Tab-separated table of C-alpha atoms and ligand atoms in Angstrom:
chain	number	residue	atom	x	y	z
M	929	MET	CA	68.933	-40.109	-119.112
M	930	VAL	CA	66.543	-42.783	-120.432
M	931	PHE	CA	63.113	-42.265	-119.080
M	932	ASN	CA	61.804	-46.172	-119.760
M	933	SER	CA	58.576	-45.954	-117.540
M	934	ILE	CA	55.873	-43.696	-118.338
M	935	ARG	CA	55.840	-42.818	-114.252
M	936	SER	CA	59.506	-40.912	-115.227
M	937	ARG	CA	58.052	-40.009	-118.245
M	938	LEU	CA	55.374	-38.316	-116.896
M	939	THR	CA	56.524	-36.943	-113.359
M	940	ALA	CA	59.900	-35.342	-116.220
M	941	LEU	CA	57.149	-33.843	-118.704
M	942	TYR	CA	54.956	-32.449	-115.531
M	943	VAL	CA	58.197	-30.829	-113.253
M	944	ALA	CA	59.555	-29.742	-117.225
M	945	LEU	CA	56.480	-28.116	-117.993
M	946	LEU	CA	56.325	-26.400	-114.443
M	947	GLY	CA	59.471	-25.091	-114.656
M	948	ILE	CA	59.262	-23.424	-117.900
M	949	ILE	CA	55.769	-22.037	-116.495
M	950	LEU	CA	57.649	-21.028	-113.862
M	951	ILE	CA	60.610	-19.530	-115.048
M	952	LEU	CA	58.287	-17.579	-117.520
M	953	PHE	CA	56.053	-16.401	-114.690
M	954	SER	CA	59.390	-14.750	-112.396
M	955	ILE	CA	60.406	-12.798	-115.170
M	956	ILE	CA	57.338	-11.499	-115.878
M	957	LEU	CA	57.319	-10.700	-112.735
M	958	TYR	CA	60.682	-9.696	-112.328
M	959	TYR	CA	60.709	-7.533	-115.126
M	960	PHE	CA	56.892	-6.168	-114.344
M	961	LEU	CA	57.897	-4.810	-110.558
M	962	ASN	CA	61.456	-3.277	-111.347
M	963	ASN	CA	58.862	-1.094	-113.908
M	964	ARG	CA	56.769	-0.687	-111.680
M	965	LEU	CA	58.489	0.333	-108.724
M	966	TYR	CA	60.771	2.887	-110.939
M	967	GLU	CA	57.507	3.922	-112.608
M	968	SER	CA	56.590	5.232	-108.764
M	969	ILE	CA	59.947	6.515	-107.920
M	970	ASP	CA	59.382	8.930	-111.567
M	971	ASN	CA	56.249	9.674	-110.387
M	972	SER	CA	57.035	10.538	-106.891
M	973	LEU	CA	59.811	12.925	-108.473
M	974	LYS	CA	57.698	14.707	-110.586
M	975	LEU	CA	55.478	15.215	-108.157
M	976	SER	CA	57.707	16.818	-105.638
M	977	ALA	CA	59.736	18.647	-108.548
M	978	SER	CA	56.045	20.174	-109.243
M	979	VAL	CA	55.261	21.305	-106.230
M	980	VAL	CA	58.877	23.440	-106.315
M	981	ARG	CA	57.816	25.081	-109.138
M	982	LYS	CA	55.090	26.202	-107.784
M	983	THR	CA	56.706	28.076	-104.922
M	984	ALA	CA	56.285	32.094	-105.268
M	985	GLN	CA	60.145	31.877	-104.373
M	986	LEU	CA	61.629	30.437	-107.252
M	987	ASP	CA	62.425	34.251	-108.606
M	988	TYR	CA	65.374	34.225	-106.591
M	989	SER	CA	66.678	31.153	-105.648
M	990	ARG	CA	70.685	32.393	-104.733
M	991	THR	CA	69.556	31.829	-101.000
M	992	PRO	CA	69.078	28.062	-99.516
M	993	LEU	CA	65.369	27.451	-98.658
M	994	PRO	CA	65.017	26.683	-95.130
M	995	GLY	CA	61.772	26.042	-95.084
M	996	LEU	CA	61.832	23.261	-98.713
M	997	GLU	CA	61.072	19.892	-96.455
M	998	PHE	CA	58.505	21.316	-94.649
M	999	LEU	CA	56.505	22.625	-97.653
M	1000	PHE	CA	57.163	18.866	-98.871
M	1001	GLU	CA	56.338	17.882	-95.514
M	1002	GLN	CA	52.960	19.828	-95.511
M	1003	PHE	CA	52.205	18.798	-99.006
M	1004	LEU	CA	53.655	15.118	-99.517
M	1005	GLY	CA	53.957	13.622	-96.215
M	1006	TYR	CA	56.397	11.914	-95.062
M	1007	GLY	CA	57.045	9.663	-97.872
M	1008	ASN	CA	58.883	12.725	-98.952
M	1009	LEU	CA	61.347	13.050	-96.678
M	1010	ASN	CA	64.273	10.724	-98.280
M	1011	LYS	CA	64.242	13.243	-101.275
M	1012	PHE	CA	66.949	15.841	-101.748
M	1013	TYR	CA	66.125	19.230	-104.054
M	1014	ARG	CA	68.070	21.546	-105.957
M	1015	ILE	CA	67.433	24.632	-108.206
M	1016	TYR	CA	69.268	26.509	-110.933
M	1017	ASP	CA	69.032	29.650	-112.209
M	1018	GLY	CA	69.147	29.392	-115.937
M	1019	SER	CA	72.441	30.199	-116.618
M	1020	GLY	CA	72.949	26.366	-114.181
M	1021	ASN	CA	74.810	28.021	-110.933
M	1022	VAL	CA	73.320	26.259	-107.873
M	1023	GLY	CA	70.785	28.780	-106.523
M	1024	SER	CA	69.278	26.653	-103.452
M	1025	ARG	CA	69.449	23.190	-102.209
M	1026	SER	CA	68.483	20.667	-99.547
M	1027	LYS	CA	70.493	20.520	-96.720
M	1028	ASN	CA	71.224	17.127	-97.312
M	1029	ILE	CA	72.950	16.733	-100.361
M	1030	ASP	CA	76.045	17.425	-100.936
M	1031	ALA	CA	76.685	19.081	-104.784
M	1032	SER	CA	79.780	17.875	-105.687
M	1033	LYS	CA	78.314	13.969	-105.918
M	1034	PHE	CA	76.354	14.750	-108.798
M	1035	PRO	CA	76.770	17.370	-111.217
M	1036	LEU	CA	74.409	18.881	-113.424
M	1037	SER	CA	74.893	16.268	-116.852
M	1038	GLN	CA	75.060	18.607	-120.021
M	1039	ASP	CA	72.556	16.368	-121.101
M	1040	ALA	CA	70.037	17.605	-119.206
M	1041	TYR	CA	70.583	20.905	-118.919
M	1042	GLY	CA	70.825	21.319	-122.721
M	1043	ARG	CA	66.872	19.195	-122.881
M	1044	ALA	CA	65.645	21.124	-119.834
M	1045	LEU	CA	66.359	24.449	-122.338
M	1046	LYS	CA	64.021	23.012	-124.641
M	1047	GLY	CA	61.891	22.847	-122.028
M	1048	GLU	CA	61.506	18.761	-121.635
M	1049	MET	CA	61.749	16.646	-118.797
M	1050	THR	CA	65.484	14.452	-117.606
M	1051	TYR	CA	65.424	11.180	-115.629
M	1052	GLU	CA	68.916	10.265	-114.363
M	1053	THR	CA	70.054	7.323	-112.348
M	1054	PHE	CA	73.296	7.980	-111.146
M	1055	THR	CA	76.167	6.118	-108.741
M	1056	VAL	CA	77.529	8.497	-105.921
M	1057	ALA	CA	80.560	7.854	-105.276
M	1058	ASP	CA	79.591	5.575	-101.947
M	1059	GLY	CA	78.109	3.307	-104.801
M	1060	HIS	CA	74.928	4.537	-103.638
M	1061	PRO	CA	72.469	4.726	-106.680
M	1062	ILE	CA	70.474	7.919	-107.326
M	1063	ARG	CA	67.429	8.641	-109.133
M	1064	VAL	CA	67.449	12.344	-110.340
M	1065	ILE	CA	64.543	13.981	-112.149
M	1066	THR	CA	65.782	17.840	-113.411
M	1067	MET	CA	62.138	20.083	-114.503
M	1068	PRO	CA	62.921	23.428	-115.953
M	1069	VAL	CA	61.007	26.157	-115.697
M	1070	LEU	CA	60.400	28.272	-118.765
M	1071	ARG	CA	59.199	32.353	-118.627
M	1072	ASP	CA	58.652	33.580	-121.569
M	1073	GLY	CA	60.319	30.786	-123.315
M	1074	THR	CA	63.252	31.662	-121.675
M	1075	LEU	CA	64.960	29.034	-118.831
M	1076	VAL	CA	64.432	31.256	-115.381
M	1077	ASN	CA	64.678	27.463	-113.034
M	1078	LEU	CA	66.061	24.097	-113.234
M	1079	ILE	CA	64.060	21.954	-110.221
M	1080	GLN	CA	66.363	18.845	-109.579
M	1081	VAL	CA	65.236	15.922	-107.328
M	1082	GLY	CA	66.637	13.052	-106.314
M	1083	THR	CA	65.919	10.277	-104.159
M	1084	SER	CA	67.861	6.589	-103.446
M	1085	LEU	CA	67.610	3.849	-105.612
M	1086	GLU	CA	68.400	1.878	-102.279
M	1087	GLY	CA	65.113	0.726	-101.491
M	1088	VAL	CA	64.309	-0.501	-105.180
M	1089	LYS	CA	67.465	-2.388	-105.614
M	1090	GLU	CA	66.752	-4.009	-102.102
M	1091	THR	CA	64.077	-5.237	-103.044
M	1092	MET	CA	65.132	-6.563	-106.121
M	1093	ARG	CA	67.840	-8.400	-104.759
M	1094	ASN	CA	65.818	-10.191	-102.109
M	1095	LEU	CA	63.033	-10.942	-105.073
M	1096	ARG	CA	66.011	-12.343	-106.988
M	1097	ILE	CA	66.604	-14.180	-104.185
M	1098	PHE	CA	63.560	-15.469	-103.346
M	1099	LEU	CA	62.882	-16.669	-107.063
M	1100	PHE	CA	66.459	-17.774	-107.356
M	1101	THR	CA	65.579	-20.905	-104.719
M	1102	GLY	CA	61.539	-20.724	-104.671
M	1103	VAL	CA	61.693	-21.788	-108.145
M	1104	PRO	CA	64.265	-24.507	-107.646
M	1105	THR	CA	62.687	-25.983	-104.537
M	1106	VAL	CA	59.059	-26.212	-106.056
M	1107	LEU	CA	60.495	-27.475	-108.994
M	1108	LEU	CA	61.937	-30.405	-106.138
M	1109	LEU	CA	59.163	-30.962	-104.462
M	1110	SER	CA	56.889	-31.288	-107.313
M	1111	ALA	CA	59.297	-33.971	-108.920
M	1112	LEU	CA	58.828	-36.284	-105.602
M	1113	VAL	CA	55.060	-35.245	-105.333
M	1114	GLY	CA	54.401	-36.047	-109.126
M	1115	ARG	CA	56.376	-39.311	-108.866
M	1116	PHE	CA	54.896	-40.409	-106.237
M	1117	LEU	CA	50.890	-39.350	-107.482
M	1118	ALA	CA	52.396	-41.565	-110.711
M	1119	ARG	CA	53.214	-44.266	-108.964
M	1120	ARG	CA	50.169	-44.783	-107.264
M	1121	SER	CA	47.915	-43.804	-110.193
M	1122	LEU	CA	49.468	-46.830	-111.951
M	1123	GLU	CA	50.043	-49.262	-109.669
M	1124	PRO	CA	46.910	-51.081	-111.322
M	1125	VAL	CA	48.856	-51.276	-114.405
M	1126	ALA	CA	51.969	-52.971	-112.631
M	1127	LYS	CA	49.117	-55.151	-111.174
M	1128	ILE	CA	47.929	-56.175	-114.988
M	1129	THR	CA	51.454	-56.740	-115.869
M	1130	HIS	CA	52.492	-58.640	-112.978
M	1131	THR	CA	49.101	-61.200	-113.833
M	1132	ALA	CA	49.804	-60.959	-117.614
M	1133	ARG	CA	53.311	-62.483	-117.126
M	1134	ASP	CA	52.052	-65.053	-114.958
M	1135	ILE	CA	50.000	-65.755	-116.564
M	1136	ALA	CA	52.392	-65.906	-120.010
M	1137	SER	CA	54.619	-68.117	-117.726
M	1138	GLY	CA	52.352	-70.745	-115.976
M	1139	GLY	CA	49.889	-70.959	-118.891
M	1140	ASP	CA	46.944	-70.779	-115.759
M	1141	LEU	CA	44.406	-69.304	-118.181
M	1142	SER	CA	41.539	-69.187	-115.149
M	1143	ARG	CA	43.570	-66.515	-113.262
M	1144	ARG	CA	41.920	-62.492	-113.193
M	1145	ILE	CA	43.228	-59.155	-112.335
M	1146	PRO	CA	41.116	-57.784	-109.208
M	1147	VAL	CA	39.628	-54.630	-110.564
M	1148	PRO	CA	39.544	-51.475	-109.076
M	1149	GLU	CA	36.761	-50.370	-107.159
M	1150	VAL	CA	36.364	-46.778	-108.960
M	1151	GLN	CA	35.848	-47.263	-113.027
M	1152	ASP	CA	38.455	-45.484	-114.700
M	1153	GLU	CA	40.505	-45.686	-117.303
M	1154	ILE	CA	42.855	-48.279	-115.621
M	1155	GLY	CA	39.321	-50.024	-114.002
M	1156	ASN	CA	38.359	-50.329	-118.280
M	1157	LEU	CA	41.501	-51.659	-119.124
M	1158	ALA	CA	41.920	-54.312	-115.740
M	1159	LEU	CA	37.799	-55.206	-116.688
M	1160	THR	CA	38.854	-55.591	-120.567
M	1161	PHE	CA	41.843	-57.435	-119.867
M	1162	ASN	CA	39.733	-60.265	-117.507
M	1163	ASP	CA	36.940	-60.171	-120.531
M	1164	MET	CA	39.692	-61.322	-122.666
M	1165	MET	CA	40.731	-63.819	-120.644
M	1166	ASP	CA	37.322	-64.732	-120.826
M	1167	ARG	CA	36.931	-65.385	-124.361
M	1168	LEU	CA	40.490	-66.858	-124.276
M	1169	GLU	CA	39.777	-68.949	-121.502
M	1170	ARG	CA	36.777	-70.620	-123.769
M	1171	SER	CA	38.592	-70.897	-127.100
M	1172	PHE	CA	41.262	-72.564	-126.099
M	1173	ALA	CA	38.593	-75.205	-124.328
M	1174	LYS	CA	37.239	-75.319	-127.160
M	1175	ILE	CA	40.564	-75.897	-129.049
M	1176	ARG	CA	40.962	-78.987	-126.510
M	1177	GLN	CA	37.986	-80.393	-126.598
M	1178	PHE	CA	38.037	-80.106	-130.249
M	1179	SER	CA	41.154	-81.909	-130.826
M	1180	SER	CA	40.626	-84.395	-128.476
M	1181	ASP	CA	37.247	-85.416	-130.286
M	1182	ALA	CA	38.851	-84.725	-133.675
M	1183	SER	CA	41.845	-87.379	-132.872
M	1184	HIS	CA	38.612	-89.958	-131.000
M	1185	GLU	CA	36.586	-89.558	-133.916
M	1186	LEU	CA	39.373	-90.529	-136.019
M	1187	ARG	CA	40.916	-93.105	-133.928
M	1188	THR	CA	37.496	-94.969	-133.401
M	1189	PRO	CA	37.802	-95.722	-137.610
M	1190	LEU	CA	41.315	-96.517	-137.204
M	1191	THR	CA	41.122	-99.120	-134.451
M	1192	VAL	CA	38.759	-101.037	-136.230
M	1193	MET	CA	40.443	-100.870	-139.290
M	1194	LYS	CA	43.326	-102.730	-137.146
M	1195	GLY	CA	41.220	-105.019	-135.307
M	1196	GLN	CA	39.961	-106.511	-138.949
M	1197	SER	CA	43.023	-106.458	-140.552
M	1198	GLU	CA	45.156	-108.355	-137.895
M	1199	LEU	CA	41.629	-111.021	-137.840
M	1200	GLY	CA	42.505	-111.171	-141.176
M	1201	LEU	CA	45.838	-112.503	-141.432
M	1202	SER	CA	45.697	-114.147	-138.452
M	1203	LYS	CA	45.114	-117.337	-140.069
M	1204	LEU	CA	44.751	-118.155	-144.153
M	1205	ARG	CA	40.861	-117.267	-145.146
M	1206	LYS	CA	38.951	-117.774	-148.272
M	1207	PRO	CA	38.911	-114.426	-150.858
M	1208	SER	CA	35.203	-113.898	-149.964
M	1209	GLU	CA	36.789	-113.206	-145.856
M	1210	TYR	CA	39.316	-110.845	-147.172
M	1211	GLN	CA	36.739	-109.757	-149.244
M	1212	GLU	CA	35.081	-108.545	-146.187
M	1213	VAL	CA	38.016	-107.380	-144.355
M	1214	LEU	CA	39.170	-105.390	-147.574
M	1215	SER	CA	34.654	-103.598	-148.076
M	1216	SER	CA	34.490	-103.290	-144.469
M	1217	ASN	CA	37.794	-101.155	-144.184
M	1218	LEU	CA	36.671	-99.370	-147.265
M	1219	GLU	CA	34.199	-98.376	-145.242
M	1220	GLU	CA	36.010	-96.748	-142.733
M	1221	ILE	CA	38.411	-95.026	-144.990
M	1222	ASN	CA	34.768	-93.376	-146.304
M	1223	TYR	CA	33.653	-92.552	-143.212
M	1224	MET	CA	37.349	-90.491	-142.151
M	1225	SER	CA	38.092	-89.792	-145.602
M	1226	HIS	CA	34.477	-88.091	-144.743
M	1227	ILE	CA	35.454	-86.667	-141.406
M	1228	LEU	CA	38.541	-85.079	-142.920
M	1229	ASP	CA	36.783	-83.226	-145.653
M	1230	ASP	CA	34.487	-81.678	-143.334
M	1231	LEU	CA	36.989	-80.815	-141.232
M	1232	PHE	CA	39.170	-78.982	-143.632
M	1233	ILE	CA	35.950	-77.108	-144.682
M	1234	LEU	CA	35.693	-75.978	-140.683
M	1235	ALA	CA	39.596	-75.019	-140.689
M	1236	ARG	CA	38.795	-72.952	-144.235
M	1237	ALA	CA	35.965	-70.951	-142.613
M	1238	ASP	CA	37.186	-70.613	-139.112
M	1239	GLU	CA	40.056	-68.887	-141.460
M	1240	GLY	CA	37.276	-67.104	-143.503
M	1241	GLN	CA	39.103	-68.429	-146.486
M	1242	LEU	CA	36.271	-70.136	-147.703
M	1243	PRO	CA	35.606	-69.562	-151.068
M	1244	MET	CA	32.038	-68.151	-151.773
M	1245	GLU	CA	30.467	-67.363	-154.807
M	1246	THR	CA	28.492	-64.370	-154.971
M	1247	GLU	CA	25.439	-64.755	-157.873
M	1248	ARG	CA	21.124	-65.352	-157.986
M	1249	VAL	CA	20.207	-68.242	-156.093
M	1250	ASN	CA	17.289	-69.285	-156.453
M	1251	LEU	CA	16.626	-71.452	-153.962
M	1252	VAL	CA	13.274	-73.206	-154.969
M	1253	THR	CA	15.804	-74.862	-157.590
M	1254	VAL	CA	18.134	-75.602	-154.782
M	1255	ILE	CA	15.326	-77.230	-152.664
M	1256	GLU	CA	13.659	-78.907	-155.787
M	1257	ASP	CA	17.406	-80.555	-156.815
M	1258	VAL	CA	18.103	-81.511	-153.295
M	1259	CYS	CA	14.965	-82.896	-152.539
M	1260	LYS	CA	15.697	-85.679	-155.380
M	1261	ASN	CA	19.172	-86.861	-154.385
M	1262	VAL	CA	17.173	-87.278	-150.687
M	1263	GLU	CA	13.700	-88.937	-152.136
M	1264	ILE	CA	16.490	-91.775	-152.618
M	1265	LEU	CA	16.917	-92.546	-149.056
M	1266	ALA	CA	13.653	-91.351	-147.262
M	1267	GLU	CA	12.512	-93.948	-149.890
M	1268	GLU	CA	13.964	-96.617	-147.850
M	1269	LYS	CA	12.624	-95.652	-145.151
M	1270	GLN	CA	9.065	-94.820	-146.628
M	1271	ILE	CA	9.561	-91.103	-145.312
M	1272	GLU	CA	7.022	-89.051	-146.933
M	1273	ILE	CA	9.130	-85.494	-148.334
M	1274	LYS	CA	6.368	-83.042	-148.486
M	1275	ILE	CA	6.863	-79.585	-149.770
M	1276	ALA	CA	4.262	-78.261	-147.794
M	1277	TYR	CA	4.627	-74.320	-149.307
M	1278	LEU	CA	6.879	-73.232	-151.955
M	1279	GLU	CA	7.313	-69.431	-152.799
M	1280	SER	CA	9.708	-68.082	-155.454
M	1281	ALA	CA	12.561	-66.460	-153.660
M	1282	GLU	CA	16.126	-65.891	-154.828
M	1283	VAL	CA	19.260	-64.474	-152.610
M	1284	ILE	CA	22.029	-63.443	-153.849
M	1285	GLY	CA	25.079	-66.446	-152.456
M	1286	ASP	CA	26.387	-69.374	-153.108
M	1287	GLY	CA	24.631	-71.807	-154.879
M	1288	HIS	CA	26.989	-74.815	-154.368
M	1289	ARG	CA	27.171	-73.616	-150.240
M	1290	LEU	CA	23.830	-73.676	-149.625
M	1291	LYS	CA	22.959	-76.744	-151.602
M	1292	GLN	CA	24.989	-78.643	-149.043
M	1293	MET	CA	23.108	-76.859	-146.297
M	1294	VAL	CA	19.648	-77.775	-147.178
M	1295	TRP	CA	21.324	-81.332	-148.055
M	1296	THR	CA	22.704	-81.639	-144.415
M	1297	LEU	CA	19.780	-81.292	-143.052
M	1298	LEU	CA	17.338	-83.096	-145.078
M	1299	HIS	CA	20.233	-85.857	-144.885
M	1300	ASN	CA	19.565	-85.028	-140.765
M	1301	ALA	CA	15.734	-85.195	-140.840
M	1302	VAL	CA	15.320	-88.804	-142.994
M	1303	LYS	CA	18.889	-90.164	-140.648
M	1304	TYR	CA	16.496	-89.197	-137.434
M	1305	THR	CA	12.900	-89.762	-138.639
M	1306	PRO	CA	12.087	-93.416	-138.083
M	1307	GLU	CA	10.198	-95.318	-140.788
M	1308	LYS	CA	7.235	-93.775	-142.523
M	1309	GLY	CA	7.777	-90.538	-141.019
M	1310	LEU	CA	7.202	-86.997	-142.556
M	1311	ILE	CA	9.155	-84.597	-143.782
M	1312	LYS	CA	7.870	-80.629	-144.246
M	1313	ILE	CA	9.603	-77.886	-146.024
M	1314	THR	CA	8.468	-74.784	-147.107
M	1315	LEU	CA	10.019	-71.938	-148.026
M	1316	GLN	CA	8.404	-67.893	-147.761
M	1317	ASP	CA	9.622	-64.882	-149.622
M	1318	LEU	CA	9.136	-62.586	-146.721
M	1319	GLY	CA	10.549	-58.856	-148.624
M	1320	ASP	CA	13.520	-58.235	-147.372
M	1321	TYR	CA	14.647	-62.171	-146.624
M	1322	ALA	CA	13.813	-65.519	-147.628
M	1323	PHE	CA	12.521	-67.984	-144.910
M	1324	LEU	CA	13.128	-71.923	-145.119
M	1325	SER	CA	11.968	-73.755	-142.684
M	1326	ILE	CA	12.366	-77.910	-142.579
M	1327	GLN	CA	10.418	-79.957	-140.082
M	1328	ASP	CA	10.503	-83.853	-140.039
M	1329	ASN	CA	8.602	-85.702	-137.311
M	1330	GLY	CA	11.450	-87.518	-135.673
M	1331	ILE	CA	13.127	-88.845	-132.621
M	1332	GLY	CA	13.719	-84.894	-131.468
M	1333	ILE	CA	16.269	-83.688	-129.482
M	1334	PRO	CA	16.501	-82.980	-125.964
M	1335	GLU	CA	15.957	-79.484	-124.738
M	1336	THR	CA	19.128	-79.998	-122.366
M	1337	ASP	CA	21.211	-80.871	-125.842
M	1338	LEU	CA	19.491	-77.612	-127.936
M	1339	PRO	CA	22.381	-74.996	-127.307
M	1340	TRP	CA	25.424	-77.470	-128.334
M	1341	ILE	CA	23.744	-78.679	-130.978
M	1342	PHE	CA	26.055	-76.571	-133.478
M	1343	ASP	CA	28.885	-77.409	-132.281
M	1344	ARG	CA	31.332	-79.643	-133.828
M	1345	PHE	CA	31.275	-82.965	-132.860
M	1346	TYR	CA	28.213	-82.573	-130.618
M	1347	ARG	CA	25.536	-85.530	-131.205
M	1348	VAL	CA	22.564	-86.636	-129.401
M	1349	ASP	CA	23.272	-90.223	-129.490
M	1350	LYS	CA	27.038	-91.000	-130.446
M	1351	ALA	CA	26.079	-94.246	-131.316
M	1352	ARG	CA	23.056	-93.624	-133.179
M	1353	SER	CA	25.068	-91.196	-135.033
M	1354	ARG	CA	27.534	-93.225	-136.388
M	1355	SER	CA	26.011	-95.979	-137.561
M	1356	GLU	CA	24.463	-93.481	-139.584
M	1357	GLY	CA	27.363	-91.999	-141.051
M	1358	GLY	CA	27.454	-89.188	-139.021
M	1359	SER	CA	30.073	-86.950	-137.865
M	1360	GLY	CA	28.545	-84.696	-135.641
M	1361	LEU	CA	30.517	-81.624	-138.209
M	1362	GLY	CA	27.009	-81.184	-140.380
M	1363	LEU	CA	25.238	-78.669	-138.159
M	1364	SER	CA	28.233	-76.916	-138.062
M	1365	ILE	CA	29.082	-76.243	-141.554
M	1366	CYS	CA	25.526	-75.351	-142.076
M	1367	LYS	CA	25.976	-72.329	-138.795
M	1368	HIS	CA	28.852	-71.413	-141.057
M	1369	ILE	CA	27.081	-71.761	-144.899
M	1370	VAL	CA	24.255	-69.272	-143.223
M	1371	GLU	CA	26.522	-66.534	-141.068
M	1372	MET	CA	28.631	-66.740	-144.079
M	1373	HIS	CA	24.784	-65.227	-146.177
M	1374	ASN	CA	24.739	-63.042	-143.397
M	1375	GLY	CA	21.285	-64.879	-142.350
M	1376	THR	CA	20.223	-66.540	-139.316
M	1377	ILE	CA	19.719	-70.687	-138.270
M	1378	GLU	CA	17.255	-71.909	-135.088
M	1379	VAL	CA	16.244	-75.030	-134.023
M	1380	GLU	CA	12.751	-76.512	-132.495
M	1381	SER	CA	12.683	-79.143	-131.239
M	1382	LYS	CA	10.932	-81.999	-129.045
M	1383	MET	CA	11.257	-85.043	-127.949
M	1384	GLY	CA	9.550	-87.646	-129.734
M	1385	GLU	CA	7.331	-85.340	-131.486
M	1386	GLY	CA	10.107	-83.800	-134.192
M	1387	THR	CA	12.258	-81.214	-135.256
M	1388	ARG	CA	12.434	-77.775	-137.141
M	1389	PHE	CA	15.304	-75.838	-138.350
M	1390	LYS	CA	14.478	-71.865	-139.419
M	1391	ILE	CA	16.534	-70.423	-141.734
M	1392	ARG	CA	16.241	-66.563	-142.642
M	1393	LEU	CA	18.372	-65.758	-145.369
M	1394	PRO	CA	18.675	-61.689	-146.413
M	1395	LYS	CA	18.078	-61.224	-150.060
M	1396	ASP	CA	20.523	-59.088	-150.637
M	1397	ARG	CA	23.236	-56.823	-148.476
M	1398	ALA	CA	20.758	-54.133	-146.880
M	1399	ALA	CA	18.435	-56.932	-145.579
M	1400	SER	CA	21.063	-58.569	-143.893
M	1401	ARG	CA	21.778	-55.310	-141.682
M	1402	LYS	CA	17.916	-55.793	-140.611
M	1403	ILE	CA	17.693	-59.772	-140.053
M	1404	ALA	CA	21.474	-58.896	-137.631
Y	980	ADP	P1	25.383	-86.015	-137.268
Y	980	ADP	O1	26.511	-86.017	-138.401
Y	980	ADP	O2	25.564	-86.499	-136.785
Y	980	ADP	O3	24.266	-86.186	-138.139
Y	980	ADP	P2	25.062	-82.846	-137.079
Y	980	ADP	O4	26.282	-81.531	-136.862
Y	980	ADP	O5	24.730	-82.558	-138.807
Y	980	ADP	O6	25.846	-84.500	-137.510
Y	980	ADP	O7	24.098	-83.221	-136.100
Y	980	ADP	C1	24.097	-83.085	-134.572
Y	980	ADP	C2	23.407	-83.817	-133.709
Y	980	ADP	O8	22.191	-83.235	-133.655
Y	980	ADP	C3	22.683	-85.221	-134.310
Y	980	ADP	O9	24.006	-86.498	-134.002
Y	980	ADP	C4	21.866	-85.170	-134.043
Y	980	ADP	O10	22.024	-85.964	-132.608
Y	980	ADP	C5	21.464	-83.480	-134.102
Y	980	ADP	N1	20.515	-83.771	-135.062
Y	980	ADP	C6	20.570	-83.384	-135.850
Y	980	ADP	N2	19.572	-82.844	-136.685
Y	980	ADP	C7	18.269	-83.945	-136.522
Y	980	ADP	C8	17.253	-84.272	-136.552
Y	980	ADP	N3	16.553	-83.780	-137.477
Y	980	ADP	N4	16.239	-84.575	-135.473
Y	980	ADP	C9	16.783	-85.360	-134.370
Y	980	ADP	N5	18.002	-84.927	-134.535
Y	980	ADP	C10	18.714	-84.414	-134.854
């Protein structure tokens, strides 16, 4: 039989365990009761034999003992009425016996006589001619070491056999009935408690076949293991839905970003080819196309960096990086652009701070932030740079007094292709990927990046970079 569902396996396991316990219990109960019944019969036989031994008449045992039953009744009560007695003399001849016993039905055994000569008692079980089981005690009476009498008391075992037979019937019918009932109840309970799992499977299958990521599993009221499973499943679906939405958005943004320069190139090329033109006009078309090609390759480079970062495969050096050198190097490059707009780049405070990381990537990050500051700050603006060593981490701030970012755009500013003003960003040669890459670089160094901005007043980026691994845990 193949148990291909948890429900069947649980039920089978439960019934098997219960079966083993019940069978063991039945065997123990049967043998214990059997022994106890024999023990109590033996005790009562021994008591009766002792009473006989104590009677003074034993010296003379040749005549029947008419008063013995009366004597037992008086000493031991009515419980002894179903017993029979025999008294032998020392040489093994029957002296007296109770009336309800026929001597021929069970003789005195050699074994019992031999043991009696040694002064030992013997318990024996016989089956008499009509098939009745009887239990007999043979008790010796010794005087000065010589066997003078042998007392035999017997009783029927029919009662014990009957009790044990009834117990057997009870156990042989009761145990299978209990097992059958528990299998049915167990199966029912297992089905009920696993019902929510079936619902989860059903919903998951629907989602897989229909692709509707907005579907959720009804969470049971009781917060048990299955309730938690449903919650976890729904959480997972939330995240999946968000990720898919992001991927969709990203694909459409990426294709749009690449389509725009292609459309421009196509339009200009078609226009250029529509009639014969002067060499200078062709040159103009080619240089405009080259600009668009540069823009596209810039986007593709950035996308490549992000794709590798997503896969966790962006190579990262781990070396001691002096942030002062990084800032000074980047400033030299950006200053050329800043001068065109007469923007002043002021190093307000530069404290020596070293971090463990990738110097090239950190330069890329500072360059993007400074370049953005120049792009989005009007002529004659001011950019302030601060670097502080705050013990566990280095703190870098890049602040401008440019156009600022609207409050509603701030939460999305690090998203891929997100730009407050697409036209302006494009005209500045921006791809909308710079800040996403900055965030990746900072996170690769276990740091944090924050932005503060006010429209018309300016923007400030604050970066915290841990100086070593131990510090990175404190910042996180
Ligand atoms: P882009 O290539 O468009 O500059 P980024 O990812 O670097 O892309 O920046 C995303 C957007 O954030 C920009 O388009 C711009 O709208 C805004 N932004 C970034 N830096 C600044 C800044 N210093 N001042 C104002 N706006 C900024």
